[in-house]
C-alpha positions in Angstrom: -25.0 53.7 -169.8 -24.5 50.3 -167.9 -22.8 50.1 -164.4 -21.1 47.1 -163.7 -21.2 45.8 -160.2 -18.1 46.6 -157.9 -15.5 44.7 -158.2 -14.9 42.0 -155.5 -12.2 42.8 -153.1 -10.0 40.2 -151.5 -7.2 40.2 -148.8 -3.8 39.6 -150.0 -2.4 35.8 -149.1 -1.6 34.9 -145.9 2.0 36.1 -145.2 3.5 34.9 -141.8 6.8 36.4 -142.4 5.2 39.7 -142.7 1.9 39.9 -140.1 3.3 36.9 -137.8 0.9 34.1 -136.7 -2.6 35.1 -135.5 -3.0 35.4 -131.6 -5.1 36.8 -129.2 -3.0 37.8 -126.3 -4.3 39.0 -122.9 -2.2 40.7 -120.2 -2.9 39.1 -116.9 -3.9 42.3 -115.2 -6.4 43.1 -118.1 -9.9 42.9 -116.3 -11.8 43.0 -119.8 -12.9 39.6 -121.0 -11.0 37.9 -123.8 -14.0 37.7 -126.1 -16.1 40.8 -126.0 -18.7 40.0 -128.6 -21.0 37.4 -127.1 -24.6 38.9 -127.8 -27.2 36.6 -128.5 -30.7 36.9 -130.6 -33.8 36.3 -129.1 -37.2 36.1 -130.9 -38.7 38.4 -128.7 -35.9 40.8 -128.2 -35.5 40.1 -124.3 -31.8 39.6 -125.1 -31.2 43.2 -126.7 -31.0 41.7 -130.1 -34.2 40.7 -131.7 -33.9 38.0 -134.5 -35.4 39.9 -137.7 -34.6 39.2 -141.6 -32.4 41.5 -143.1 -30.5 43.0 -139.9 -28.0 40.4 -139.2 -25.3 38.4 -141.2 -23.0 35.5 -139.9 -19.5 35.6 -140.9 -18.3 32.3 -140.2 -15.2 30.0 -140.7 -15.2 26.1 -141.7 -12.0 25.6 -139.2 -13.7 27.6 -136.3 -16.0 25.1 -133.8 -17.3 28.4 -132.3 -18.5 30.0 -135.6 -19.8 26.4 -136.6 -21.8 25.9 -133.5 -23.8 29.0 -134.5 -24.2 27.8 -138.2 -25.5 24.7 -136.6 -28.0 26.5 -134.1 -29.4 28.8 -137.0 -30.0 25.4 -139.0 -31.6 23.7 -136.2 -33.9 26.4 -135.5 -35.0 27.1 -139.0 -32.9 30.4 -139.1 -30.8 30.1 -142.0 -32.8 32.1 -144.2 -33.2 34.8 -141.6 -29.3 35.1 -141.0 -27.4 34.6 -143.8 -23.7 33.2 -143.8 -20.6 33.9 -145.6 -17.3 32.2 -145.0 -13.9 33.6 -144.5 -10.4 31.7 -145.7 -9.4 29.0 -143.5 -5.8 30.3 -143.2 -5.0 33.6 -141.1 -2.1 35.5 -140.1 -1.6 38.1 -137.6 -4.2 40.2 -139.5 -6.9 37.5 -138.6 -9.6 36.0 -140.7 -9.7 37.3 -144.2 -12.1 37.3 -147.3 -9.8 35.7 -150.3 -11.4 34.1 -153.5 -11.1 30.7 -152.1 -14.7 31.5 -150.4 -15.5 34.6 -152.1 -15.7 38.3 -151.0 -18.1 39.8 -148.4 -21.2 40.4 -150.0 -22.6 42.7 -147.2 -20.0 45.3 -146.5 -17.2 44.4 -148.9 -14.5 44.0 -146.0 -11.4 42.3 -147.0 -10.3 41.6 -143.2 -13.2 40.4 -140.8 -11.3 42.8 -138.3 -12.8 45.7 -140.3 -16.3 44.5 -138.9 -15.3 44.7 -135.4 -13.6 48.2 -135.9 -16.5 49.3 -137.7 -18.4 48.3 -134.7 -15.8 49.6 -132.0 -13.2 51.9 -133.1 -9.8 51.0 -131.6 -10.6 47.3 -131.4 -7.6 45.4 -130.7 -8.1 41.9 -131.3 -10.5 39.7 -129.5 -10.9 42.3 -126.9 -11.6 46.1 -127.2 -10.5 49.1 -125.2 -14.1 50.4 -124.9 -17.1 51.1 -126.4 -20.1 48.9 -127.1 -20.3 46.9 -124.0 -20.3 43.6 -125.7 -22.4 44.4 -128.8 -21.8 42.2 -131.7 -20.0 43.3 -134.6 -23.0 42.5 -137.0 -25.8 44.8 -135.2 
């Protein structure tokens, strides 16, 4: 018997009518940082996240300047083979970044929406911030 590979899972097309536009709101009285996952890799692990092959994976968007800065840093530092990169679709709705046929499925975790990576890291994740938990631990750890 031959097993076939799992079928690629894709998010449905962006639907602003159903999900609204993407936004990252923060109440003025919310003391949490807007962007919670800001950990950095270091060669010696002094940052708390040691660079090692097979441990990390970067999800990026061609339209996101922040993710492209990371892609460039990996290339400049010769780490593109250590930290592989896969891209999400360039268009997002209220659900956030998604894996669609344009750029292919998530080959690592099989996520259809990138928010699933954050939710897996910090249950209850509510956008760019979260309600508690990992203290800034990146979703790829």
